[in-house]
Structures are given as structure tokens and as C-alpha cells.
PDB file of C-alpha atoms in Angstrom:
ATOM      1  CA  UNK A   1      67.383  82.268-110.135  1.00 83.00           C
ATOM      2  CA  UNK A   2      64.614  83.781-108.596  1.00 90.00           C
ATOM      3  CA  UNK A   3      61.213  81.964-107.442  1.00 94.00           C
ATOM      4  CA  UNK A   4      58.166  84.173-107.235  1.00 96.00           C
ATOM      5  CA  UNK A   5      55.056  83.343-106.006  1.00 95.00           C
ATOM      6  CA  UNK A   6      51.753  84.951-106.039  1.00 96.00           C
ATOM      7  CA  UNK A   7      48.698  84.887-103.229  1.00 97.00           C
ATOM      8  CA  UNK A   8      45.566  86.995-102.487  1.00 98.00           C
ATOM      9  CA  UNK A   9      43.513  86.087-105.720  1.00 97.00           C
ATOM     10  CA  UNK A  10      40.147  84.856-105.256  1.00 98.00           C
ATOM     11  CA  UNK A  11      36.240  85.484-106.175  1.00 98.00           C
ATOM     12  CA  UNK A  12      35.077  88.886-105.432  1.00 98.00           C
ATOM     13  CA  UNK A  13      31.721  90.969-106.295  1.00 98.00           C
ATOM     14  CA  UNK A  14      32.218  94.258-108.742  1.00 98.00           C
ATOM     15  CA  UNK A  15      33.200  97.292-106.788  1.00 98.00           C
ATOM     16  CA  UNK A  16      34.784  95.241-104.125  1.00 98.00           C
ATOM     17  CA  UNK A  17      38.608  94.694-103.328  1.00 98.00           C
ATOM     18  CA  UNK A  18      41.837  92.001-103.218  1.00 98.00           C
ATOM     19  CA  UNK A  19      45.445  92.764-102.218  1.00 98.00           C
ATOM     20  CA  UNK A  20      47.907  90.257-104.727  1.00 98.00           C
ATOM     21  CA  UNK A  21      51.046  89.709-102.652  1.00 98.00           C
ATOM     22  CA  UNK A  22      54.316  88.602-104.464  1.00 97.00           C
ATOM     23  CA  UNK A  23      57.590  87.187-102.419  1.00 95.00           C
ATOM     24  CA  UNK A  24      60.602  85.482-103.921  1.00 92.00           C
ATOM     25  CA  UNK A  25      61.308  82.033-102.339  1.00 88.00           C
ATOM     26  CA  UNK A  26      64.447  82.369-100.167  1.00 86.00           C
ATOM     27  CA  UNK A  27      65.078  85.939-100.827  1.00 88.00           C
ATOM     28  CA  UNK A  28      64.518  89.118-100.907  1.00 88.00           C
ATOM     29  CA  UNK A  29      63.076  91.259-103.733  1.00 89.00           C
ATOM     30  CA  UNK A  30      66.025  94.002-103.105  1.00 88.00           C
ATOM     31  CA  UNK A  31      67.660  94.652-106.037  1.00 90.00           C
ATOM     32  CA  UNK A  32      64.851  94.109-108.424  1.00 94.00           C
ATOM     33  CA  UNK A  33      62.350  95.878-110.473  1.00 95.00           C
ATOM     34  CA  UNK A  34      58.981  94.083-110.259  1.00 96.00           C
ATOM     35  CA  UNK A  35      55.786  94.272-112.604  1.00 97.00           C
ATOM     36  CA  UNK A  36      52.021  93.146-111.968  1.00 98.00           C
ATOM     37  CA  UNK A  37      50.884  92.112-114.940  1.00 98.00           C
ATOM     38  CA  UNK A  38      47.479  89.653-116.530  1.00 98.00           C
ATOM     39  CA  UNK A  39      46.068  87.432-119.180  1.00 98.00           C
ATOM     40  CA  UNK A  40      42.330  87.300-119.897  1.00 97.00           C
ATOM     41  CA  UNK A  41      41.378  84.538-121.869  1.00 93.00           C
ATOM     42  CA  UNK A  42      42.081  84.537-125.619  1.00 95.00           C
ATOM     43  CA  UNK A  43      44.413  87.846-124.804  1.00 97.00           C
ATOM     44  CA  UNK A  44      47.729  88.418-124.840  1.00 97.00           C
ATOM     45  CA  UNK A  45      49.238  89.004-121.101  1.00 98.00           C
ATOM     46  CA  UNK A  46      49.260  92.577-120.419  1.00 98.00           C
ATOM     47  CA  UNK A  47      50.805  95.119-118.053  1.00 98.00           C
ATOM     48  CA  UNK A  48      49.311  96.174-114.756  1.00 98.00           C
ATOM     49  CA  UNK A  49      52.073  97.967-112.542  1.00 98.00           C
ATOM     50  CA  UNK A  50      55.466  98.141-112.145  1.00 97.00           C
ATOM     51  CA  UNK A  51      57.236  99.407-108.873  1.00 96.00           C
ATOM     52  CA  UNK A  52      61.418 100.080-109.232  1.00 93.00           C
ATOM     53  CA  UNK A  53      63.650  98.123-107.258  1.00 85.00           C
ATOM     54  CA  UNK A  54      63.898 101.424-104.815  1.00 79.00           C
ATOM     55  CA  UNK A  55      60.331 101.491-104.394  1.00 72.00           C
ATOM     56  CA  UNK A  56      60.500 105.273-105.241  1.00 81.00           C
ATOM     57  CA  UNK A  57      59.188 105.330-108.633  1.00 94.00           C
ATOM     58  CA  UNK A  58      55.751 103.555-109.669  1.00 96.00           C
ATOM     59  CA  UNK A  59      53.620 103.345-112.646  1.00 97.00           C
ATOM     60  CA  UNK A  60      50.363 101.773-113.801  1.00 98.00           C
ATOM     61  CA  UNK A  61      48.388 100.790-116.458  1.00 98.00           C
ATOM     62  CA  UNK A  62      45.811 103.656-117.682  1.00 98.00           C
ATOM     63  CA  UNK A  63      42.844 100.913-117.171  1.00 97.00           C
ATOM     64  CA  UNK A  64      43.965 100.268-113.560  1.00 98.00           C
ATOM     65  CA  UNK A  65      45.227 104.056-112.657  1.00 97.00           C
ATOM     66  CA  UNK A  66      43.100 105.286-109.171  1.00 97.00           C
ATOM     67  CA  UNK A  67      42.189 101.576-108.464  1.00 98.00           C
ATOM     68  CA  UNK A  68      45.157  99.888-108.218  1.00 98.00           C
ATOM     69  CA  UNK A  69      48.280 100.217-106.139  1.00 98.00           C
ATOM     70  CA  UNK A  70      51.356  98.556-106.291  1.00 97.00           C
ATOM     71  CA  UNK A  71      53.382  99.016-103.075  1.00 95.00           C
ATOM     72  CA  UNK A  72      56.484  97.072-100.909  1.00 93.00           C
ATOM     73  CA  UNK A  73      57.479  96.657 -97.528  1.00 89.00           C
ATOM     74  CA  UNK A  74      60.512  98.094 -95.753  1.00 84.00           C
ATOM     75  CA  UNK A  75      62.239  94.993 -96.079  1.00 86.00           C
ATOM     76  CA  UNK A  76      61.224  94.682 -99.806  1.00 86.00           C
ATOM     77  CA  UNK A  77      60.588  90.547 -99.188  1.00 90.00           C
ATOM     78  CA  UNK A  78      56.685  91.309-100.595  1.00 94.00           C
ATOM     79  CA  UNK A  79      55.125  93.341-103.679  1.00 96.00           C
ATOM     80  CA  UNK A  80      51.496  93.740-102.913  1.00 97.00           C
ATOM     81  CA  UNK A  81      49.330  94.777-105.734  1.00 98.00           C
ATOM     82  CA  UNK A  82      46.092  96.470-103.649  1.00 98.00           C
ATOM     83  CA  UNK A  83      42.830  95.661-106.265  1.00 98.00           C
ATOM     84  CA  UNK A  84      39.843  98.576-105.219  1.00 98.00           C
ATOM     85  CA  UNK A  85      36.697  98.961-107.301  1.00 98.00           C
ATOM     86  CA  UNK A  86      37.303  96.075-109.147  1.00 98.00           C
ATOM     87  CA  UNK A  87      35.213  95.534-112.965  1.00 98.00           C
ATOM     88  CA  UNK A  88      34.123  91.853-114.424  1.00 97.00           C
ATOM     89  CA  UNK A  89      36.832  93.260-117.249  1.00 97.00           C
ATOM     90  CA  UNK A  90      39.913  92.680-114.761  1.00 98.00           C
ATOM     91  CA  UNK A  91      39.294  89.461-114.354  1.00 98.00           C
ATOM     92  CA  UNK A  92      42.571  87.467-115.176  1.00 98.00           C
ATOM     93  CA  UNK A  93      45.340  85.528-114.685  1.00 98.00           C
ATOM     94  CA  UNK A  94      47.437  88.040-112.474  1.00 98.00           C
ATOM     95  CA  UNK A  95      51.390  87.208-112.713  1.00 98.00           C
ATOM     96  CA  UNK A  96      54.146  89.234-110.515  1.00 98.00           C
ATOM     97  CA  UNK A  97      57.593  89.414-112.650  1.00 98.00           C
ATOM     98  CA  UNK A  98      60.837  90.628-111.774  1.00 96.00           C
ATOM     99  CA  UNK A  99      63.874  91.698-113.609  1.00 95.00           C
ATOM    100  CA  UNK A 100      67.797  93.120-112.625  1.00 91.00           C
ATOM    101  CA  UNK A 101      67.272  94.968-115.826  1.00 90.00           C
ATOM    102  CA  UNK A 102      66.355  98.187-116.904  1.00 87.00           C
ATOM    103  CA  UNK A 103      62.748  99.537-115.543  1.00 91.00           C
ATOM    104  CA  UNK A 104      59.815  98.657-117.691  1.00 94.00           C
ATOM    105  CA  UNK A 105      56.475  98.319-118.705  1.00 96.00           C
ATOM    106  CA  UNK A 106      57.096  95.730-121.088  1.00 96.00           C
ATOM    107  CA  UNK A 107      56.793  91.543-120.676  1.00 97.00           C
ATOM    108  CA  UNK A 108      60.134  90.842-122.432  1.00 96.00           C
ATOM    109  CA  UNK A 109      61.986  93.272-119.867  1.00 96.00           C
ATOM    110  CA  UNK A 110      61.306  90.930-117.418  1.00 97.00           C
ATOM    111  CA  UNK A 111      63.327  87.784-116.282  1.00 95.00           C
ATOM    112  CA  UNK A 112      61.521  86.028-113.381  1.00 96.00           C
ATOM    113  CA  UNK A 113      57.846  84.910-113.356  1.00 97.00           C
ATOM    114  CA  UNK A 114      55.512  83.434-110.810  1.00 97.00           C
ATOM    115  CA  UNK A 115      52.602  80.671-111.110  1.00 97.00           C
ATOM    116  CA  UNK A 116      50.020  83.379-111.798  1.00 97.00           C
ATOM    117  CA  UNK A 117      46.810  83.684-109.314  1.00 98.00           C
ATOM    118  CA  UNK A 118      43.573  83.830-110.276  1.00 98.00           C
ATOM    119  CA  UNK A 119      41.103  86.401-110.221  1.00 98.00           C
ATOM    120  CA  UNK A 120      37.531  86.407-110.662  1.00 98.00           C
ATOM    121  CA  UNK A 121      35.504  89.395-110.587  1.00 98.00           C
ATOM    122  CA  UNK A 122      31.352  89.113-111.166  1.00 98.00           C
ATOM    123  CA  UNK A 123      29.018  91.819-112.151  1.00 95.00           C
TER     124      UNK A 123
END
């Protein structure tokens, strides 16, 4: 089993910026690939980013590409999720997920999901 849990939501003013971190409880993340992704409500959750258990490969969303990052640390124990020039539309729900699966963009790839962390973004 693996225990995620998200941080670094909040309120923040359009055009501004939050950094989402994501750590597994008692572990590391090595060995995992691990997805951003959100629910707005009355939407379906949706994908954000995903970053490969390496941390080599990356990919995002097309609403989020040059905005968004998602990135790890050395140790791989945190999957940040850096937020810039944030829009009232990605306000969300944002969930981390990981999975020892194949690498995807998809929510049924994934095995592992956090609480979700709020984020509120105003015009």
C-alpha cells in the first residue's frame, strides 16, 4: 500500500502561483510513476501531469502546458506540481496518484490516490 498526501493548495489571485507537493507516508516514491491530476465541480477528474518513476520523461495536459511543471527531488520522497499564471478555470480539487504500472495519462492506470488539496483561483 501506498499513502499519498497532498500540500501547497490554497487561495491565490489570477496570474499568480502555488507549488502542490506529493510524498508517500513512510516511503519513498522510487519505483513509481506519479500523475497530477483535478476535479472541478460537476466534472469528471481530469489529467494534469504525469512524471515517470525515473523522473526522465514528463508530460502535461495541453491546458496546463508552459504553466505547469511537474518535477521530483533527488531522493524521489516528493512530486511537486509548480502552478504559474494560474486562470479562475484551474480551480479544482488537485489529487497526486501513483501507480507500479505502465506510464500513463489515464485515471484507471493509476493505483494509489491522495486526499486531494484544494485550489482556489479568483479573477
Amino acid at each position: 500500500q501506498v499513502q499519498l498526501v497532498e500540500s501547497g493548495g490554497g487561495w491565490v489571485q489570477a496570474g499568480g502561483s502555488l507549488r502542490l507537493s506529493c510524498a508517500a507516508s513512510g516511503r519513498t516514491l522510487s519505483g513509481y510513476n506519479v500523475g497530477w491530476f483535478r476535479q472541478a465541480p460537476g466534472k469528471e477528474r481530469e489529467f494534469v501531469a504525469t512524471i515517470s518513476w525515473s523522473g526522465g520523461s514528463t508530460k502535461n495536459a495541453d491546458s496546463v502546458k508552459g504553466r505547469f511543471t511537474i518535477s521530483t527531488d533527488n531522493a524521489k520522497t516528493t512530486v511537486y506540481l509548480q502552478m504559474n499564471s494560474l486562470k479562475p478555470e484551474d480551480t479544482a480539487v488537485y489529487y497526486c496518484a501513483a501507480s507500479g504500472r505502465g506510464w500513463t495519462t489515464m485515471t484507471s492506470g493509476y493505483d494509489y490516490w491522495g486526499q486531494g488539496t484544494q485550489v482556489t483561483v479568483s479573477s
